[in-house]
Coordinates of C-alpha atoms in Angstrom, one line a residue:
Chain A
M28 CA 33.5 -1.2 -10.8
D29 CA 32.2 -3.0 -7.9
V30 CA 28.5 -1.9 -8.4
L31 CA 28.4 -3.1 -12.1
S32 CA 29.7 -6.5 -11.1
T33 CA 27.2 -7.0 -8.5
L34 CA 24.4 -5.6 -10.8
A35 CA 25.6 -8.1 -13.3
S36 CA 25.1 -10.9 -10.7
G37 CA 21.7 -9.4 -10.1
F38 CA 20.8 -9.8 -13.9
A39 CA 21.9 -13.5 -13.6
V40 CA 19.1 -14.0 -11.0
A41 CA 16.5 -11.8 -12.9
L42 CA 17.1 -13.5 -16.2
T43 CA 16.5 -17.1 -15.2
P44 CA 13.4 -18.3 -17.1
M45 CA 11.3 -18.6 -13.8
N46 CA 12.2 -15.0 -12.6
L47 CA 11.8 -13.6 -16.0
G48 CA 8.3 -15.2 -16.5
L49 CA 7.3 -13.7 -12.9
V50 CA 8.6 -10.2 -14.0
L51 CA 6.4 -10.3 -17.1
A52 CA 3.3 -11.7 -15.2
G53 CA 3.7 -9.1 -12.3
C54 CA 4.1 -6.3 -14.6
F55 CA 1.0 -7.5 -16.7
F56 CA -1.1 -8.0 -13.6
G57 CA 0.1 -4.7 -12.1
T58 CA -0.8 -2.7 -15.2
L59 CA -4.1 -4.4 -15.1
M60 CA -4.6 -3.6 -11.5
G61 CA -3.7 -0.2 -11.9
A62 CA -5.8 0.4 -14.9
L63 CA -9.0 -0.9 -13.3
P64 CA -10.4 1.9 -11.3
G65 CA -10.6 1.2 -7.6
I66 CA -7.9 -1.5 -7.4
G67 CA -4.7 0.1 -6.9
P68 CA -1.2 -1.4 -6.5
I69 CA -1.8 -2.2 -2.8
N70 CA -4.8 -4.3 -3.4
G71 CA -3.0 -6.0 -6.3
I72 CA 0.0 -6.9 -4.1
A73 CA -2.4 -7.7 -1.1
I74 CA -4.2 -10.4 -3.3
L75 CA -1.0 -11.9 -4.8
L76 CA 1.0 -11.9 -1.6
P77 CA -0.6 -14.9 0.2
L78 CA -0.8 -16.9 -3.0
A79 CA 3.0 -16.3 -3.7
Y80 CA 3.5 -17.4 -0.1
S81 CA 1.5 -20.5 -0.3
I82 CA 2.8 -21.6 -3.7
G83 CA 6.2 -21.6 -2.1
L84 CA 8.1 -19.3 -4.4
E85 CA 11.7 -18.5 -3.5
P86 CA 12.0 -15.2 -1.6
A87 CA 13.8 -13.4 -4.7
S88 CA 11.3 -14.8 -7.0
A89 CA 8.4 -13.6 -4.8
I90 CA 9.7 -10.1 -4.2
I91 CA 10.4 -9.8 -7.9
L92 CA 6.8 -10.6 -8.7
L93 CA 5.4 -8.3 -6.2
A94 CA 7.6 -5.4 -7.0
G95 CA 6.5 -6.0 -10.7
V96 CA 2.9 -5.4 -9.6
Y97 CA 4.1 -2.3 -7.8
Y98 CA 5.6 -0.4 -10.6
G99 CA 3.4 -2.0 -13.3
A100 CA 0.4 -0.4 -11.4
E101 CA 2.0 2.9 -11.8
Y102 CA 1.9 2.5 -15.5
G103 CA -1.6 1.2 -15.5
G104 CA -3.1 4.0 -13.3
R105 CA -2.6 6.4 -16.3
I106 CA -4.8 4.4 -18.7
S107 CA -8.1 5.0 -16.9
S108 CA -7.1 8.4 -15.8
I109 CA -6.6 9.5 -19.5
L110 CA -9.6 7.6 -21.0
L111 CA -12.1 7.7 -18.2
N112 CA -11.0 10.6 -16.2
V113 CA -11.1 8.1 -13.3
P114 CA -7.5 7.7 -11.7
G115 CA -6.9 4.1 -11.6
D116 CA -4.6 4.7 -8.4
A117 CA -3.7 7.4 -6.2
G118 CA -0.5 8.2 -8.0
A119 CA -2.4 8.9 -11.2
I120 CA -4.8 11.6 -9.9
M121 CA -2.7 14.3 -11.5
T122 CA -2.6 12.6 -14.6
T123 CA -6.3 13.1 -15.2
L124 CA -5.8 16.9 -15.4
D125 CA -4.2 17.0 -18.8
G126 CA -4.5 13.5 -19.9
H127 CA -8.2 13.5 -20.1
P128 CA -8.6 16.7 -21.9
M129 CA -6.2 15.4 -24.6
A130 CA -8.4 12.2 -24.9
K131 CA -11.4 14.4 -25.2
R132 CA -9.8 16.2 -28.3
G133 CA -9.3 12.8 -29.8
E134 CA -5.6 12.6 -28.9
G135 CA -6.0 9.5 -26.6
G136 CA -3.6 7.5 -28.5
R137 CA -0.9 10.3 -28.4
A138 CA -1.5 10.8 -24.7
L139 CA -1.1 7.0 -23.9
A140 CA 2.0 6.8 -25.9
L141 CA 3.6 9.9 -24.5
S142 CA 2.8 9.0 -21.0
A143 CA 4.2 5.7 -21.4
V144 CA 7.5 6.9 -22.5
S145 CA 7.5 9.4 -19.5
S146 CA 6.8 6.6 -17.3
F147 CA 9.7 4.6 -18.6
A148 CA 12.1 7.5 -18.6
G149 CA 11.0 8.2 -15.0
S150 CA 11.5 4.6 -13.9
M151 CA 14.8 4.3 -15.8
G152 CA 16.2 7.5 -14.4
A153 CA 15.4 6.6 -10.8
L154 CA 16.7 3.1 -11.1
I155 CA 20.1 4.5 -12.3
L156 CA 19.9 7.0 -9.1
L157 CA 19.1 3.9 -7.1
V158 CA 22.0 2.0 -8.2
I159 CA 24.2 5.0 -7.5
F160 CA 22.7 5.8 -4.1
T161 CA 21.9 2.4 -2.6
P162 CA 25.5 1.5 -1.8
L163 CA 26.3 4.8 -0.3
L164 CA 23.3 4.5 2.0
T165 CA 24.1 1.0 3.0
R166 CA 27.6 2.0 3.8
L167 CA 26.1 4.6 6.3
A168 CA 23.4 2.4 7.6
V169 CA 25.8 -0.4 8.6
T170 CA 27.1 2.0 11.3
F171 CA 23.7 2.1 12.8
G172 CA 23.1 0.6 16.2
P173 CA 19.8 -0.2 17.9
A174 CA 19.4 3.3 19.3
E175 CA 19.9 4.9 15.7
F176 CA 17.3 2.6 14.3
V177 CA 14.7 3.6 16.9
A178 CA 15.4 7.3 16.1
L179 CA 15.1 6.5 12.4
M180 CA 11.8 4.8 12.8
V181 CA 10.4 7.4 14.8
F182 CA 11.6 9.8 12.1
A183 CA 9.7 7.7 9.4
L184 CA 6.6 7.7 11.4
C185 CA 6.7 11.6 12.0
C186 CA 7.3 12.1 8.2
L187 CA 4.3 9.9 7.6
A188 CA 2.2 11.9 10.1
S189 CA 3.0 15.2 8.5
M190 CA 2.5 14.3 4.8
V191 CA -0.2 11.7 4.5
G192 CA -3.9 11.9 5.0
S193 CA -6.4 14.7 5.7
R194 CA -5.1 15.3 9.2
P195 CA -1.9 14.6 11.1
V196 CA -3.5 13.4 14.3
K197 CA -5.5 10.7 12.4
T198 CA -2.3 9.5 10.7
V199 CA -0.8 9.3 14.1
I200 CA -3.8 7.4 15.5
G201 CA -3.6 5.0 12.5
A202 CA 0.1 4.3 13.1
L203 CA -0.6 3.7 16.8
I204 CA -3.3 1.1 16.1
G205 CA -0.8 -0.6 13.8
L206 CA 1.8 -0.6 16.4
A207 CA -0.6 -1.9 19.0
M208 CA -1.7 -4.8 16.6
A209 CA 2.0 -5.6 16.4
T210 CA 2.3 -6.1 20.1
V211 CA -0.1 -9.0 20.1
G212 CA 1.0 -12.4 20.5
V213 CA 4.0 -14.0 22.3
D214 CA 6.6 -11.5 23.4
S215 CA 10.0 -12.4 21.9
G216 CA 11.9 -11.2 24.9
T217 CA 10.2 -13.0 27.8
G218 CA 7.8 -15.5 26.2
V219 CA 4.8 -14.0 28.1
L220 CA 1.7 -13.7 26.0
R221 CA 0.1 -10.3 25.2
F222 CA -3.5 -9.6 24.4
T223 CA -4.3 -13.0 22.9
F224 CA -7.6 -13.4 24.7
G225 CA -6.8 -17.1 24.8
I226 CA -7.4 -17.5 21.2
T227 CA -4.6 -19.9 19.8
S228 CA -4.7 -18.4 16.4
L229 CA -3.2 -15.2 18.0
F230 CA -0.5 -16.7 19.9
D231 CA 1.7 -16.3 16.8
G232 CA 0.7 -12.6 16.6
I233 CA -1.8 -11.1 14.3
D234 CA -0.9 -12.4 10.8
F235 CA 0.3 -9.6 8.6
L236 CA -1.3 -11.1 5.6
V237 CA -4.7 -11.3 7.3
V238 CA -4.5 -7.6 8.1
V239 CA -3.4 -6.4 4.8
I240 CA -5.9 -8.3 2.7
G241 CA -8.8 -7.6 5.3
M242 CA -7.9 -3.8 5.6
F243 CA -7.2 -3.2 1.8
A244 CA -9.2 -5.8 -0.3
I245 CA -12.2 -6.4 1.9
S246 CA -12.8 -2.8 2.8
E247 CA -12.3 -2.0 -1.0
I248 CA -15.2 -4.2 -1.8
L249 CA -17.3 -2.4 0.8
L250 CA -16.4 0.9 -0.8
L251 CA -16.9 -0.5 -4.4
V252 CA -20.5 -1.5 -3.7
E253 CA -21.4 2.2 -2.8
H254 CA -20.6 3.6 -6.2
H255 CA -20.3 0.8 -8.6
Y256 CA -20.9 1.7 -12.2
G257 CA -22.0 -1.0 -14.6
G258 CA -19.2 -0.7 -17.1
G259 CA -20.4 2.9 -17.2
G260 CA -17.9 5.7 -17.7
R261 CA -17.7 6.7 -21.4
L262 CA -14.6 5.5 -23.0
E263 CA -12.9 8.1 -25.1
K264 CA -12.1 6.8 -28.7
V265 CA -8.4 5.9 -28.8
S266 CA -6.5 7.1 -32.0
K267 CA -3.6 5.1 -33.1
S268 CA -0.9 5.4 -30.3
F269 CA 2.4 6.5 -31.6
V270 CA 5.2 8.5 -30.2
R271 CA 5.9 12.0 -31.7
A272 CA 9.4 13.0 -31.8
A273 CA 8.3 16.6 -31.4
D274 CA 6.3 15.7 -28.2
L275 CA 9.5 14.1 -26.8
V276 CA 11.7 17.1 -27.5
Q277 CA 9.3 19.3 -25.9
V278 CA 9.0 17.4 -22.6
R279 CA 12.6 16.3 -22.2
W280 CA 13.5 18.8 -19.5
T281 CA 10.1 18.3 -17.8
V282 CA 10.6 14.6 -17.6
L283 CA 14.2 15.0 -16.3
R284 CA 13.1 17.4 -13.5
S285 CA 10.1 15.3 -12.5
T286 CA 12.2 12.3 -12.3
L287 CA 14.5 13.9 -9.8
V288 CA 11.7 15.4 -7.8
G289 CA 9.8 12.1 -7.8
F290 CA 12.9 10.2 -6.8
V291 CA 13.7 12.4 -3.8
I292 CA 10.2 12.4 -2.5
G293 CA 10.0 8.7 -3.0
V294 CA 13.2 8.3 -0.9
L295 CA 11.8 10.2 2.0
P296 CA 10.0 8.0 4.3
G297 CA 6.2 8.2 4.5
T298 CA 5.7 9.7 1.1
G299 CA 4.8 8.0 -2.1
A300 CA 3.8 8.4 -5.6
S301 CA 0.7 10.5 -5.1
V302 CA 2.6 13.2 -3.3
A303 CA 5.6 13.1 -6.0
S304 CA 3.3 13.5 -8.9
A305 CA 1.4 16.4 -7.2
V306 CA 4.7 18.2 -6.5
A307 CA 6.0 17.6 -9.9
Y308 CA 2.8 18.8 -11.7
G309 CA 2.8 21.9 -9.5
T310 CA 6.5 22.6 -10.2
E311 CA 6.1 22.3 -13.9
K312 CA 3.0 24.5 -13.9
R313 CA 4.9 27.2 -12.1
L314 CA 7.9 26.9 -14.4
A315 CA 5.8 27.0 -17.6
G316 CA 4.9 30.7 -17.0
E317 CA 1.8 32.4 -18.3
H318 CA 1.5 30.8 -21.8
N319 CA 0.5 27.4 -21.0
E320 CA -2.4 25.0 -21.4
F321 CA -2.0 23.3 -18.2
G322 CA -5.4 21.7 -17.2
N323 CA -6.6 21.7 -21.0
G324 CA -4.3 19.0 -22.2
D325 CA -0.7 20.3 -22.0
V326 CA 1.8 17.5 -22.9
R327 CA 4.1 18.8 -20.1
G328 CA 1.3 18.5 -17.7
L329 CA 0.8 14.9 -18.7
A330 CA 4.6 14.0 -18.8
A331 CA 5.4 15.5 -15.4
P332 CA 3.2 13.5 -13.1
E333 CA 3.7 10.2 -14.9
A334 CA 7.6 10.5 -14.7
A335 CA 7.4 11.6 -11.3
N336 CA 5.0 8.8 -9.8
N337 CA 7.0 6.0 -11.5
S338 CA 10.4 7.5 -10.3
A339 CA 8.8 7.9 -6.8
A340 CA 7.8 4.0 -6.9
V341 CA 11.5 3.1 -7.6
G342 CA 12.9 5.7 -5.1
S343 CA 10.6 4.3 -2.2
M344 CA 12.4 1.1 -2.6
V345 CA 15.7 2.7 -1.5
P346 CA 14.9 3.2 2.3
M347 CA 13.0 -0.1 2.3
L348 CA 15.9 -2.1 1.0
T349 CA 18.8 -0.3 2.6
L350 CA 17.3 0.8 6.0
G351 CA 14.3 -1.6 6.3
I352 CA 12.1 1.5 6.7
P353 CA 9.4 1.6 4.1
G354 CA 8.7 4.8 2.1
S355 CA 5.0 4.2 1.5
G356 CA 2.1 2.0 2.2
T357 CA 2.9 -0.1 -0.8
T358 CA 6.5 -0.7 0.3
A359 CA 5.4 -1.4 3.8
I360 CA 3.6 -4.3 2.4
L361 CA 6.6 -5.4 0.3
L362 CA 8.8 -5.2 3.5
G363 CA 6.2 -7.3 5.3
A364 CA 6.4 -9.7 2.3
L365 CA 10.2 -10.0 2.8
L366 CA 9.9 -10.6 6.5
L367 CA 7.3 -13.3 5.7
F368 CA 10.0 -15.0 3.7
D369 CA 12.4 -14.7 6.5
V370 CA 14.5 -12.1 4.8
T371 CA 15.2 -8.9 7.0
P372 CA 15.7 -5.9 4.7
G373 CA 18.3 -3.4 6.0
P374 CA 21.9 -2.6 5.6
L375 CA 23.0 -6.2 5.9
L376 CA 20.6 -7.4 3.1
F377 CA 23.2 -6.2 0.4
S378 CA 26.0 -8.1 1.9
Q379 CA 24.3 -11.2 3.1
K380 CA 21.6 -11.7 0.4
P381 CA 22.9 -10.0 -2.7
D382 CA 20.9 -12.3 -4.9
I383 CA 17.7 -10.9 -3.6
A384 CA 18.7 -7.1 -3.3
W385 CA 20.5 -7.0 -6.7
G386 CA 18.2 -9.6 -8.4
L387 CA 15.2 -7.2 -7.4
I388 CA 17.0 -4.1 -8.8
A389 CA 18.1 -6.0 -12.1
S390 CA 14.5 -7.3 -12.5
M391 CA 13.3 -3.7 -12.3
F392 CA 15.3 -2.8 -15.4
V393 CA 13.8 -5.8 -17.2
G394 CA 10.4 -5.1 -16.0
N395 CA 10.3 -1.5 -17.1
I396 CA 11.5 -2.5 -20.6
A397 CA 8.8 -5.1 -20.8
L398 CA 6.3 -2.5 -19.6
L399 CA 7.2 0.0 -22.3
V400 CA 6.5 -2.8 -24.8
M401 CA 3.3 -3.8 -23.1
N402 CA 2.2 -0.2 -23.0
L403 CA 2.9 1.0 -26.4
P404 CA 1.9 -1.7 -28.9
L405 CA -0.3 -3.8 -26.5
V406 CA -2.2 -0.9 -24.9
G407 CA -5.4 -1.9 -26.7
I408 CA -5.7 -5.0 -24.5
F409 CA -5.7 -2.9 -21.3
V410 CA -8.1 -0.5 -22.8
R411 CA -10.6 -3.4 -23.7
M412 CA -10.2 -4.4 -20.0
L413 CA -11.5 -1.2 -18.8
S414 CA -14.9 -2.0 -20.1
V415 CA -15.1 -5.2 -18.0
R416 CA -18.1 -4.8 -15.6
Q417 CA -17.4 -4.8 -11.9
A418 CA -20.0 -7.6 -11.5
Y419 CA -17.5 -9.9 -13.2
L420 CA -14.7 -8.6 -11.3
V421 CA -15.7 -8.4 -7.7
P422 CA -16.4 -12.2 -7.3
V423 CA -13.0 -12.9 -8.6
I424 CA -11.5 -10.5 -6.1
V425 CA -13.5 -12.1 -3.3
M426 CA -12.5 -15.7 -4.3
L427 CA -8.9 -14.8 -4.6
T428 CA -8.8 -13.2 -1.1
F429 CA -10.5 -16.2 0.5
V430 CA -8.3 -18.8 -1.2
G431 CA -5.2 -16.8 -0.4
I432 CA -6.0 -16.4 3.2
Y433 CA -7.3 -20.0 3.7
S434 CA -4.3 -21.5 2.1
I435 CA -1.8 -19.9 4.6
H436 CA -3.0 -21.9 7.7
G437 CA -6.0 -23.9 6.4
A438 CA -8.1 -22.2 9.3
S439 CA -11.6 -20.6 9.0
F440 CA -10.7 -18.4 11.9
D441 CA -8.5 -16.3 9.6
L442 CA -11.2 -15.8 7.2
F443 CA -13.7 -14.5 10.0
F444 CA -10.8 -12.4 11.3
M445 CA -10.1 -11.0 7.8
I446 CA -13.8 -9.9 7.6
L447 CA -13.6 -8.2 10.9
L448 CA -10.5 -6.3 10.0
G449 CA -12.1 -5.4 6.7
V450 CA -15.0 -3.8 8.4
F451 CA -12.7 -2.0 10.7
G452 CA -10.6 -0.9 7.7
F453 CA -13.7 0.3 6.0
L454 CA -14.8 2.4 9.1
L455 CA -11.3 3.9 9.2
R456 CA -11.4 4.9 5.6
K457 CA -15.0 6.3 6.1
L458 CA -13.7 8.5 8.9
G459 CA -10.9 10.0 6.9
F460 CA -8.0 7.8 8.1
S461 CA -5.4 6.6 5.7
L462 CA -4.5 2.8 6.0
A463 CA -0.8 3.2 5.1
P464 CA 0.2 4.3 8.5
V465 CA -1.7 1.2 10.1
I466 CA 0.2 -1.1 7.9
L467 CA 3.5 0.8 8.5
G468 CA 3.1 0.7 12.3
L469 CA 2.2 -3.0 12.1
V470 CA 5.3 -3.9 10.1
L471 CA 7.7 -1.4 12.1
G472 CA 6.1 -2.3 15.4
E473 CA 8.0 -5.5 16.3
V474 CA 11.3 -4.1 14.8
L475 CA 10.9 -0.8 16.7
E476 CA 10.2 -2.7 20.1
D477 CA 13.1 -5.0 19.5
N478 CA 15.6 -2.4 18.8
L479 CA 14.3 -0.1 21.7
R480 CA 14.7 -3.1 24.1
R481 CA 18.1 -3.9 22.7
A482 CA 19.2 -0.4 23.0
L483 CA 18.1 -0.3 26.6
S484 CA 19.6 -3.5 27.3
I485 CA 23.0 -2.2 26.1
S486 CA 22.6 0.9 28.4
A487 CA 21.1 -1.2 31.3
G488 CA 18.0 0.7 31.3
D489 CA 19.3 4.1 30.7
W490 CA 17.0 5.9 28.3
S491 CA 19.7 8.7 27.5
I492 CA 21.2 6.1 25.0
L493 CA 18.5 7.3 22.6
F494 CA 20.0 10.8 22.6
N495 CA 23.6 10.2 23.0
N496 CA 25.4 10.8 19.7
G497 CA 25.1 13.0 16.5
V498 CA 23.1 10.7 14.5
T499 CA 20.3 10.0 16.9
L500 CA 20.2 13.7 17.8
T501 CA 20.0 14.8 14.1
L502 CA 17.2 12.2 13.5
W503 CA 15.3 13.3 16.5
G504 CA 15.7 17.0 15.4
L505 CA 14.5 16.2 12.0
S506 CA 11.5 14.4 13.4
A507 CA 10.5 17.4 15.5
L508 CA 11.0 19.8 12.4
V509 CA 9.0 17.5 10.1
L510 CA 6.1 17.7 12.6
V511 CA 6.4 21.4 13.5
L512 CA 7.1 22.8 9.9
P513 CA 3.6 22.2 8.3
L514 CA 1.9 23.9 11.2
V515 CA 4.2 26.8 10.9
M516 CA 3.7 27.1 7.2
K517 CA 0.0 26.9 7.6
R518 CA 0.0 29.6 10.1
R519 CA 2.2 31.8 8.0
R520 CA -0.1 31.1 5.0
A521 CA -3.1 32.0 7.0
L522 CA -1.4 35.1 8.3
R523 CA -0.3 36.3 4.7
R524 CA -3.9 35.6 3.5
R525 CA -5.3 37.8 6.3
Q526 CA -2.8 40.6 5.4
A527 CA -3.7 40.5 1.8
A528 CA -7.4 40.6 2.6
A529 CA -6.8 43.7 5.0
E530 CA -5.0 45.5 2.1
A531 CA -7.6 44.7 -0.5
Chain B
M9 CA -20.2 13.3 15.4
A10 CA -18.9 10.2 13.8
D11 CA -15.3 11.2 14.7
R12 CA -16.4 11.8 18.4
C13 CA -18.0 8.3 18.7
F14 CA -15.1 6.8 17.4
S15 CA -12.5 8.6 19.4
L16 CA -14.6 7.6 22.4
A17 CA -14.3 4.0 21.3
L18 CA -10.4 4.4 20.8
M19 CA -10.1 6.0 24.4
V20 CA -11.9 2.9 25.9
L21 CA -9.5 0.8 23.8
A22 CA -6.5 2.7 25.0
V23 CA -7.5 2.3 28.7
A24 CA -8.1 -1.5 28.2
L25 CA -4.8 -1.8 26.5
G26 CA -3.0 0.1 29.3
A27 CA -4.9 -1.9 31.8
A28 CA -4.0 -5.3 30.2
A29 CA -0.5 -4.3 29.8
W30 CA -0.2 -3.3 33.5
Q31 CA -1.3 -6.6 34.5
L32 CA 1.3 -8.4 32.4
D33 CA 3.4 -10.3 34.9
V34 CA 6.8 -11.8 34.0
P35 CA 8.2 -14.3 36.4
F36 CA 11.8 -13.5 35.4
Q37 CA 13.4 -11.3 32.8
Y38 CA 16.9 -10.5 31.6
E39 CA 16.5 -7.2 30.3
P40 CA 15.5 -3.8 31.9
V41 CA 12.4 -2.9 29.7
G42 CA 10.3 -6.0 29.5
P43 CA 7.0 -6.6 27.7
K44 CA 5.0 -3.9 29.5
A45 CA 6.8 -0.6 28.5
I46 CA 5.9 -0.4 24.8
P47 CA 2.2 -1.3 25.2
L48 CA 1.9 1.3 28.0
I49 CA 3.6 4.0 26.0
L50 CA 1.2 3.2 23.1
A51 CA -1.8 3.3 25.4
V52 CA -0.9 6.8 26.7
L53 CA -0.2 8.2 23.2
L54 CA -3.4 6.7 21.8
L55 CA -5.4 8.1 24.8
A56 CA -3.9 11.6 24.2
T57 CA -4.4 11.5 20.4
A58 CA -8.0 10.2 20.7
L59 CA -8.7 12.9 23.2
W60 CA -7.3 15.6 20.8
L61 CA -9.5 14.0 18.0
A62 CA -12.6 14.1 20.3
I63 CA -12.0 17.8 21.1
R64 CA -11.4 18.8 17.5
P65 CA -13.3 16.3 15.3
D66 CA -13.7 16.5 11.5
R67 CA -17.1 17.4 9.9
L68 CA -18.1 14.5 7.7
K69 CA -19.3 15.7 4.5
E70 CA -21.0 12.5 3.2
A71 CA -24.3 11.5 4.3
Y72 CA -24.7 8.0 5.3
G73 CA -28.2 6.7 4.5
R74 CA -30.1 3.6 5.1
G75 CA -29.9 2.3 1.5
L76 CA -26.0 2.4 1.8
F77 CA -26.2 0.6 5.2
V78 CA -28.2 -2.1 3.8
R79 CA -25.9 -2.6 0.8
H80 CA -22.9 -2.7 3.2
L81 CA -24.7 -5.1 5.5
V82 CA -25.5 -7.4 2.6
V83 CA -21.9 -7.4 1.6
V84 CA -20.7 -8.3 5.2
L85 CA -23.3 -11.1 5.4
C86 CA -22.3 -12.5 2.1
L87 CA -18.7 -12.6 3.2
L88 CA -19.6 -14.2 6.5
A89 CA -21.6 -16.7 4.6
Y90 CA -18.6 -17.4 2.3
A91 CA -16.3 -17.9 5.3
W92 CA -18.7 -20.1 7.1
S93 CA -19.5 -22.3 4.0
F94 CA -15.9 -22.4 2.7
E95 CA -14.8 -25.5 4.7
L96 CA -18.3 -26.9 5.1
L97 CA -19.5 -26.9 1.4
G98 CA -16.0 -26.8 -0.2
F99 CA -14.5 -24.3 -2.5
V100 CA -16.6 -25.0 -5.7
L101 CA -20.1 -25.0 -4.2
S102 CA -19.6 -22.0 -1.8
T103 CA -17.9 -19.9 -4.6
W104 CA -20.9 -20.8 -6.8
L105 CA -23.4 -19.6 -4.1
V106 CA -21.6 -16.5 -3.0
G107 CA -20.2 -15.6 -6.3
T108 CA -23.7 -15.5 -7.6
L109 CA -24.7 -13.2 -4.7
F110 CA -21.8 -10.8 -5.4
A111 CA -22.4 -10.7 -9.2
R112 CA -26.2 -10.0 -8.6
L113 CA -25.3 -7.3 -5.9
F114 CA -23.1 -5.5 -8.7
G115 CA -25.9 -5.5 -11.2
L116 CA -25.8 -8.8 -13.1
D117 CA -29.2 -10.5 -13.6
W118 CA -29.8 -13.8 -11.9
G119 CA -29.2 -16.1 -14.9
R120 CA -25.9 -14.7 -15.8
A121 CA -24.8 -14.5 -12.2
L122 CA -25.6 -18.2 -11.7
V123 CA -23.7 -19.2 -14.9
Y124 CA -20.7 -16.8 -14.3
A125 CA -20.3 -17.9 -10.6
A126 CA -20.5 -21.6 -11.7
A127 CA -17.7 -21.1 -14.3
L128 CA -15.7 -19.2 -11.5
G129 CA -16.0 -22.0 -9.1
G130 CA -15.1 -24.5 -11.5
V131 CA -12.2 -22.9 -13.3
G132 CA -11.0 -21.3 -9.9
H133 CA -10.8 -24.9 -8.5
L134 CA -8.8 -26.1 -11.4
V135 CA -6.4 -23.3 -11.3
M136 CA -5.9 -22.9 -7.5
S137 CA -6.0 -26.6 -6.7
W138 CA -4.3 -28.3 -9.7
L139 CA -2.2 -25.6 -11.3
L140 CA -0.9 -23.9 -8.2
E141 CA -1.3 -26.8 -5.8
L142 CA -3.0 -24.7 -3.0
N143 CA -4.8 -25.8 -0.1
V144 CA -8.4 -25.6 -1.4
P145 CA -11.1 -27.1 0.8
V146 CA -13.1 -30.0 -0.7
G147 CA -15.9 -29.6 1.8
T148 CA -16.7 -31.6 4.9
V149 CA -20.1 -32.5 3.6
F150 CA -18.4 -34.4 0.9
G151 CA -16.0 -36.0 3.4
G152 CA -13.2 -33.7 2.6

């Protein structure tokens, strides 16, 4: 088996003492970040990224660390969902619905244990699917030329527009802002300077790290100051956490279905853990029939979103690694991180830098086992962390962001620019814009432009090269479908409601 | 209302982007597209979507009062003070000062905030500078 031998070589990378330590550190830090309300995986990765870059980690090690934070946070998010009724991150919103009622009944320990096992099962199932599907997708993607990549990126942005945020038009605007940011700096094709306003620090383009930290971490602080709670939120008493065999038997099919749902949704570009957990929860609720306790502490309602959001976190790695198209805001940052380390994700990654690709995949197996251990016997540590006051937390976050950004170039300009972007990001969030499309636009912008120009160079300026074969046409068609379908569905639903109202 | 203001600003931005892109002049180029095309396409799309948002804005549910504005302003001023003092006063001193302000802002009393921020500056310096060997400013006032 070809796949197994490459996976074995990946384990050789992941199990070096250095990388093993980083996996554990990333998972621990990620669980913590996920558990603390208000600081999700994106912020965790954003804060660690410049530090990892400045310390000079190897690309494989850095991405192993950052990915650990990502899937670790999907585990951590459930802790505050269950105990505080406050989702630690967006993927854990559905977990509050049945997790918190269980904790109120005094079954906090049971809920934590069961959700940890569901998370683990979801991740492992998705990892196995990833190992199976990644080589297939890579083989397909190798045949892609510049024109196909342009169509693929447009498809990714369209998926994003139709599925993320309150309104598609706001998502599109966000993506356009990100794409426009990507054009700043020296133009790779001709060497002309674009939109730099004579500021030398911008000649290189707008630094990805500054945007990420500013827009996510700094704007998060501005949001936290609005409704900070002084260690408030009543912690439900946690009973001893243990796994009940009866619970596991009861949820086995739920977990399996939710894992599949989560993986598929995770792979689709533009959607992430939060959509996956919502869909999985809805599906299970419908399948449960009339006799269920969904919303009042049903174990299936707890297991479904947890299996799905972890599965989606793994699934969203698939398009990021094989196509270089991130599936969510968080993987957009991971993609940006890889580019920062001079590694270009995409079909050639697996053949040219197998140690990074397979090392990362192998590290996810290791990390998930570590997370299961951390989240069963050691869950008490994280529970205690929940009562840490924000007054102690915020200064640390501020300090880490400043040190991280300053240590990249050693320039104060970056700090001021970061604050400016933070205020801008805060405004966007206040106005109901999602920040993921901005980051996705920023990351994809340069690649999109490069591919478009390369495609048109091949065709000597003839734009029809973008529509001249089956693959591109299919992708354009899918893009249009993804944009139109939600509108049609909405209209049909409205029509049916009006009919029902007329009959009643 | 907020959406309208924002989309107006976006439209101005889009026009500025388009105008700036139009003026980009390349002495010679080897490819058919050049650096103008993408920014121009983006400017047109941005103008169109911003116009759409101006025509059909969202109604914001949250009220944004003066108290909230003052809190946000204080945060931004603290951040600016941190950025300004970071090189000048050095990491330890500026972290102490601004850390105190942030701890105070999030509800710690002055005494504890001072002690906590001092510890943060000290421990932070040890970890960042010695352990991780990062580029942490000593402070120009100390000749760093």
